Amino acid sequence: MPPHGVMPSNVLDPILQAGPLARFVLGVLLFFSVICWALIVEKWWEFRKIRRESLRFRQIFREARRFSVVYAAAKKHRDSPLAQLYVSAGQELVTAYGNAEIVDHVLDDADEGLPAERLEASSRALRRAGSSEVARMERYLPFLATVASSAPFIGLFGTVWGIMTAFQGIGQQGSANLAVVAPGISEALIATAAGLGAAIPAVMGYNFFVNRTKHWAMEMEGFTLDLLNAFARPVHKLARVAKDGD
């Protein structure tokens, strides 16, 4: 704290001259803020890749006429949850029939689609893959939620401590003039601002990415139904089914 009666010369002085506890609070909030911004940028880039690769895979899924072609393309689009669903279902079929070319022949020759046990196995694989992809998209979101809910209270703690410091100054000086209370009050307000500065981006990022996750969860649900229909129908042209689904 600066000597009583001496006003800070600039906005950084209250931070540089704050007590150990106030500095600790500000340091914690700064750490949370930096981590939150890093996660927000990382998640934004992740969802950007998800959208880009999913659009590419949907195009392949619409245009390709063979299971083996779509399956090979899906394995190259690792960031697309739709492609990973196809890979998971395809692995079940490849394991059951031996390779993708044999699956092509089975889909071409079967008059009533895949057998019921193969459809059920594919459905289970799609559910597992869907849960895994949702968990991947939700990664780091709990940290943003934790910061959004806890940062204001950490800042409030610093606020209370700053006000206590101001009252101590009043008691020591026996006066309540501005020069006495200003250092403690400015320390309190800085802690409040730091808490809000960490919490606001965290809660906005959390809400945005939760909505993105829900969107892609619905996309995966619809794609799962389309894919199971493609495997079950007598018409085995995946492009035609994909166009109908759109």
Tab-separated table of C-alpha atoms in Angstrom, residues 2-210:
chain	number	residue	atom	x	y	z
A	2	PRO	CA	1.264	3.578	-0.667
A	3	PRO	CA	1.746	5.925	2.293
A	4	HIS	CA	-1.515	7.372	3.528
A	5	GLY	CA	-2.275	10.682	1.920
A	6	VAL	CA	-0.466	9.756	-1.314
A	7	MET	CA	-2.691	9.125	-4.317
A	8	PRO	CA	-1.650	6.566	-6.960
A	9	SER	CA	-0.110	8.224	-10.008
A	10	ASN	CA	-1.655	5.825	-12.538
A	11	VAL	CA	-4.026	2.921	-12.779
A	12	LEU	CA	-1.261	0.318	-12.379
A	13	ASP	CA	-0.062	1.690	-9.057
A	14	PRO	CA	-2.871	0.087	-7.002
A	15	ILE	CA	-1.933	-3.284	-8.487
A	16	LEU	CA	1.814	-2.856	-8.011
A	17	GLN	CA	1.381	-1.472	-4.503
A	18	ALA	CA	-1.335	-3.886	-3.367
A	19	GLY	CA	-0.795	-6.147	-0.401
A	20	PRO	CA	0.264	-9.804	-0.711
A	21	LEU	CA	-3.256	-11.204	-0.447
A	22	ALA	CA	-4.645	-8.784	-3.019
A	23	ARG	CA	-1.806	-9.627	-5.395
A	24	PHE	CA	-2.511	-13.323	-4.914
A	25	VAL	CA	-6.199	-12.812	-5.766
A	26	LEU	CA	-5.325	-10.797	-8.875
A	27	GLY	CA	-2.745	-13.401	-9.883
A	28	VAL	CA	-5.292	-16.217	-9.608
A	29	LEU	CA	-7.826	-14.281	-11.673
A	30	LEU	CA	-5.212	-13.411	-14.276
A	31	PHE	CA	-4.232	-17.085	-14.527
A	32	PHE	CA	-7.877	-18.115	-14.975
A	33	SER	CA	-8.426	-15.403	-17.568
A	34	VAL	CA	-5.399	-16.430	-19.652
A	35	ILE	CA	-6.373	-20.118	-19.548
A	36	CYS	CA	-9.976	-19.296	-20.477
A	37	TRP	CA	-8.951	-17.250	-23.498
A	38	ALA	CA	-6.583	-20.002	-24.610
A	39	LEU	CA	-9.385	-22.582	-24.327
A	40	ILE	CA	-11.846	-20.323	-26.144
A	41	VAL	CA	-9.455	-19.931	-29.071
A	42	GLU	CA	-8.680	-23.667	-29.092
A	43	LYS	CA	-12.376	-24.654	-29.013
A	44	TRP	CA	-13.250	-22.115	-31.703
A	45	TRP	CA	-10.583	-23.587	-33.963
A	46	GLU	CA	-11.773	-27.118	-33.145
A	47	PHE	CA	-15.394	-26.384	-34.096
A	48	ARG	CA	-14.219	-24.596	-37.208
A	49	LYS	CA	-12.411	-27.782	-38.308
A	50	ILE	CA	-15.458	-29.862	-37.382
A	51	ARG	CA	-17.672	-27.770	-39.639
A	52	ARG	CA	-15.196	-27.681	-42.527
A	53	GLU	CA	-14.481	-31.409	-42.544
A	54	SER	CA	-18.123	-32.351	-41.997
A	55	LEU	CA	-19.152	-30.338	-45.050
A	56	ARG	CA	-16.500	-32.118	-47.106
A	57	PHE	CA	-17.550	-35.528	-45.831
A	58	ARG	CA	-21.233	-34.830	-46.490
A	59	GLN	CA	-20.329	-33.991	-50.074
A	60	ILE	CA	-18.511	-37.311	-50.442
A	61	PHE	CA	-21.377	-39.168	-48.771
A	62	ARG	CA	-23.871	-37.630	-51.219
A	63	GLU	CA	-21.834	-38.345	-54.311
A	64	ALA	CA	-20.160	-41.701	-53.583
A	65	ARG	CA	-21.934	-44.878	-54.647
A	66	ARG	CA	-19.826	-47.469	-52.861
A	67	PHE	CA	-19.390	-48.238	-49.178
A	68	SER	CA	-15.649	-48.742	-49.624
A	69	VAL	CA	-15.212	-45.256	-51.122
A	70	VAL	CA	-17.116	-43.499	-48.326
A	71	TYR	CA	-15.409	-45.615	-45.665
A	72	ALA	CA	-11.933	-44.734	-46.958
A	73	ALA	CA	-12.827	-41.040	-47.111
A	74	ALA	CA	-14.326	-41.084	-43.623
A	75	LYS	CA	-11.072	-42.354	-42.135
A	76	LYS	CA	-9.290	-39.284	-43.539
A	77	HIS	CA	-11.689	-36.792	-41.935
A	78	ARG	CA	-10.721	-37.329	-38.321
A	79	ASP	CA	-12.140	-34.024	-37.079
A	80	SER	CA	-15.636	-34.630	-38.460
A	81	PRO	CA	-17.997	-36.339	-35.987
A	82	LEU	CA	-20.143	-37.531	-38.898
A	83	ALA	CA	-17.150	-39.192	-40.511
A	84	GLN	CA	-16.237	-40.856	-37.223
A	85	LEU	CA	-19.754	-42.249	-36.966
A	86	TYR	CA	-19.369	-43.773	-40.410
A	87	VAL	CA	-15.961	-45.194	-39.491
A	88	SER	CA	-17.382	-46.784	-36.346
A	89	ALA	CA	-20.293	-48.406	-38.181
A	90	GLY	CA	-18.012	-49.384	-41.052
A	91	GLN	CA	-15.577	-51.103	-38.726
A	92	GLU	CA	-18.376	-53.332	-37.469
A	93	LEU	CA	-19.222	-54.358	-41.018
A	94	VAL	CA	-15.611	-54.820	-42.081
A	95	THR	CA	-14.964	-56.970	-39.016
A	96	ALA	CA	-18.036	-59.077	-39.781
A	97	TYR	CA	-17.446	-59.530	-43.530
A	98	GLY	CA	-13.681	-59.304	-43.862
A	99	ASN	CA	-13.039	-56.140	-45.876
A	100	ALA	CA	-14.785	-53.125	-47.401
A	101	GLU	CA	-15.003	-54.653	-50.883
A	102	ILE	CA	-16.963	-57.621	-49.553
A	103	VAL	CA	-19.322	-55.200	-47.790
A	104	ASP	CA	-19.864	-53.524	-51.168
A	105	HIS	CA	-20.955	-56.844	-52.655
A	106	VAL	CA	-23.200	-57.630	-49.681
A	107	LEU	CA	-24.968	-54.272	-49.978
A	108	ASP	CA	-25.334	-54.687	-53.742
A	109	ASP	CA	-26.606	-58.257	-53.622
A	110	ALA	CA	-28.881	-58.204	-50.571
A	111	ASP	CA	-32.517	-57.668	-51.524
A	112	GLU	CA	-33.604	-56.593	-48.044
A	113	GLY	CA	-30.551	-54.759	-46.783
A	114	LEU	CA	-28.192	-55.982	-44.120
A	115	PRO	CA	-29.281	-58.717	-41.706
A	116	ALA	CA	-30.947	-57.563	-38.497
A	117	GLU	CA	-28.002	-58.598	-36.310
A	118	ARG	CA	-25.616	-56.539	-38.436
A	119	LEU	CA	-27.910	-53.520	-38.250
A	120	GLU	CA	-28.136	-53.861	-34.474
A	121	ALA	CA	-24.356	-54.108	-34.163
A	122	SER	CA	-23.956	-51.034	-36.365
A	123	SER	CA	-26.539	-49.174	-34.277
A	124	ARG	CA	-24.629	-49.940	-31.064
A	125	ALA	CA	-21.378	-48.814	-32.673
A	126	LEU	CA	-23.007	-45.567	-33.793
A	127	ARG	CA	-24.316	-44.877	-30.287
A	128	ARG	CA	-20.879	-45.470	-28.778
A	129	ALA	CA	-19.213	-43.271	-31.367
A	130	GLY	CA	-21.818	-40.537	-30.869
A	131	SER	CA	-21.214	-40.469	-27.131
A	132	SER	CA	-17.465	-40.360	-27.683
A	133	GLU	CA	-17.738	-37.470	-30.138
A	134	VAL	CA	-19.988	-35.467	-27.806
A	135	ALA	CA	-17.497	-36.016	-24.981
A	136	ARG	CA	-14.710	-34.812	-27.274
A	137	MET	CA	-16.599	-31.646	-28.137
A	138	GLU	CA	-17.409	-31.024	-24.454
A	139	ARG	CA	-13.761	-31.290	-23.422
A	140	TYR	CA	-12.582	-28.253	-21.410
A	141	LEU	CA	-16.101	-26.822	-21.162
A	142	PRO	CA	-16.398	-27.718	-17.442
A	143	PHE	CA	-13.338	-25.549	-16.769
A	144	LEU	CA	-15.012	-22.584	-18.472
A	145	ALA	CA	-18.147	-23.190	-16.407
A	146	THR	CA	-16.085	-23.370	-13.210
A	147	VAL	CA	-14.329	-20.084	-13.937
A	148	ALA	CA	-17.613	-18.428	-14.922
A	149	SER	CA	-19.175	-19.349	-11.577
A	150	SER	CA	-16.173	-18.930	-9.267
A	151	ALA	CA	-14.286	-15.903	-10.624
A	152	PRO	CA	-16.854	-13.315	-9.425
A	153	PHE	CA	-16.646	-14.729	-5.902
A	154	ILE	CA	-12.857	-14.679	-5.959
A	155	GLY	CA	-13.057	-11.064	-7.085
A	156	LEU	CA	-15.609	-10.381	-4.358
A	157	PHE	CA	-13.177	-11.732	-1.791
A	158	GLY	CA	-10.580	-9.246	-3.045
A	159	THR	CA	-13.216	-6.516	-2.909
A	160	VAL	CA	-14.035	-7.223	0.714
A	161	TRP	CA	-10.354	-7.325	1.589
A	162	GLY	CA	-9.778	-3.957	-0.093
A	163	ILE	CA	-12.652	-2.369	1.810
A	164	MET	CA	-11.286	-3.791	5.064
A	165	THR	CA	-7.944	-2.199	4.197
A	166	ALA	CA	-9.693	1.134	3.617
A	167	PHE	CA	-11.398	0.960	7.013
A	168	GLN	CA	-8.100	0.112	8.662
A	169	GLY	CA	-6.636	3.245	7.099
A	170	ILE	CA	-9.503	5.298	8.468
A	171	GLY	CA	-8.927	3.854	11.922
A	172	GLN	CA	-5.212	4.529	11.862
A	173	GLN	CA	-5.518	8.100	10.560
A	174	GLY	CA	-8.688	8.998	12.408
A	175	SER	CA	-9.947	10.577	9.213
A	176	ALA	CA	-12.168	9.492	6.319
A	177	ASN	CA	-10.842	11.850	3.652
A	178	LEU	CA	-10.343	10.649	0.092
A	179	ALA	CA	-6.580	10.314	0.367
A	180	VAL	CA	-6.982	7.830	3.205
A	181	VAL	CA	-9.690	5.581	1.722
A	182	ALA	CA	-8.760	5.810	-1.966
A	183	PRO	CA	-5.976	3.179	-1.970
A	184	GLY	CA	-8.117	0.497	-0.318
A	185	ILE	CA	-11.195	1.309	-2.405
A	186	SER	CA	-9.225	1.258	-5.655
A	187	GLU	CA	-7.733	-2.103	-4.651
A	188	ALA	CA	-11.263	-3.403	-4.012
A	189	LEU	CA	-12.606	-2.167	-7.331
A	190	ILE	CA	-9.697	-3.634	-9.257
A	191	ALA	CA	-10.420	-7.034	-7.696
A	192	THR	CA	-14.078	-6.709	-8.715
A	193	ALA	CA	-13.123	-5.793	-12.279
A	194	ALA	CA	-10.629	-8.659	-12.469
A	195	GLY	CA	-13.275	-11.140	-11.320
A	196	LEU	CA	-15.753	-9.942	-13.923
A	197	GLY	CA	-13.031	-9.804	-16.579
A	198	ALA	CA	-12.348	-13.500	-16.034
A	199	ALA	CA	-15.979	-14.579	-15.649
A	200	ILE	CA	-17.643	-12.793	-18.587
A	201	PRO	CA	-15.559	-14.364	-21.407
A	202	ALA	CA	-15.797	-17.741	-19.671
A	203	VAL	CA	-19.594	-17.747	-19.459
A	204	MET	CA	-19.990	-16.432	-23.024
A	205	GLY	CA	-17.575	-19.025	-24.374
A	206	TYR	CA	-19.229	-21.800	-22.377
A	207	ASN	CA	-22.730	-20.957	-23.647
A	208	PHE	CA	-21.543	-20.642	-27.247
A	209	PHE	CA	-19.704	-23.960	-27.304
A	210	VAL	CA	-22.486	-25.794	-25.472
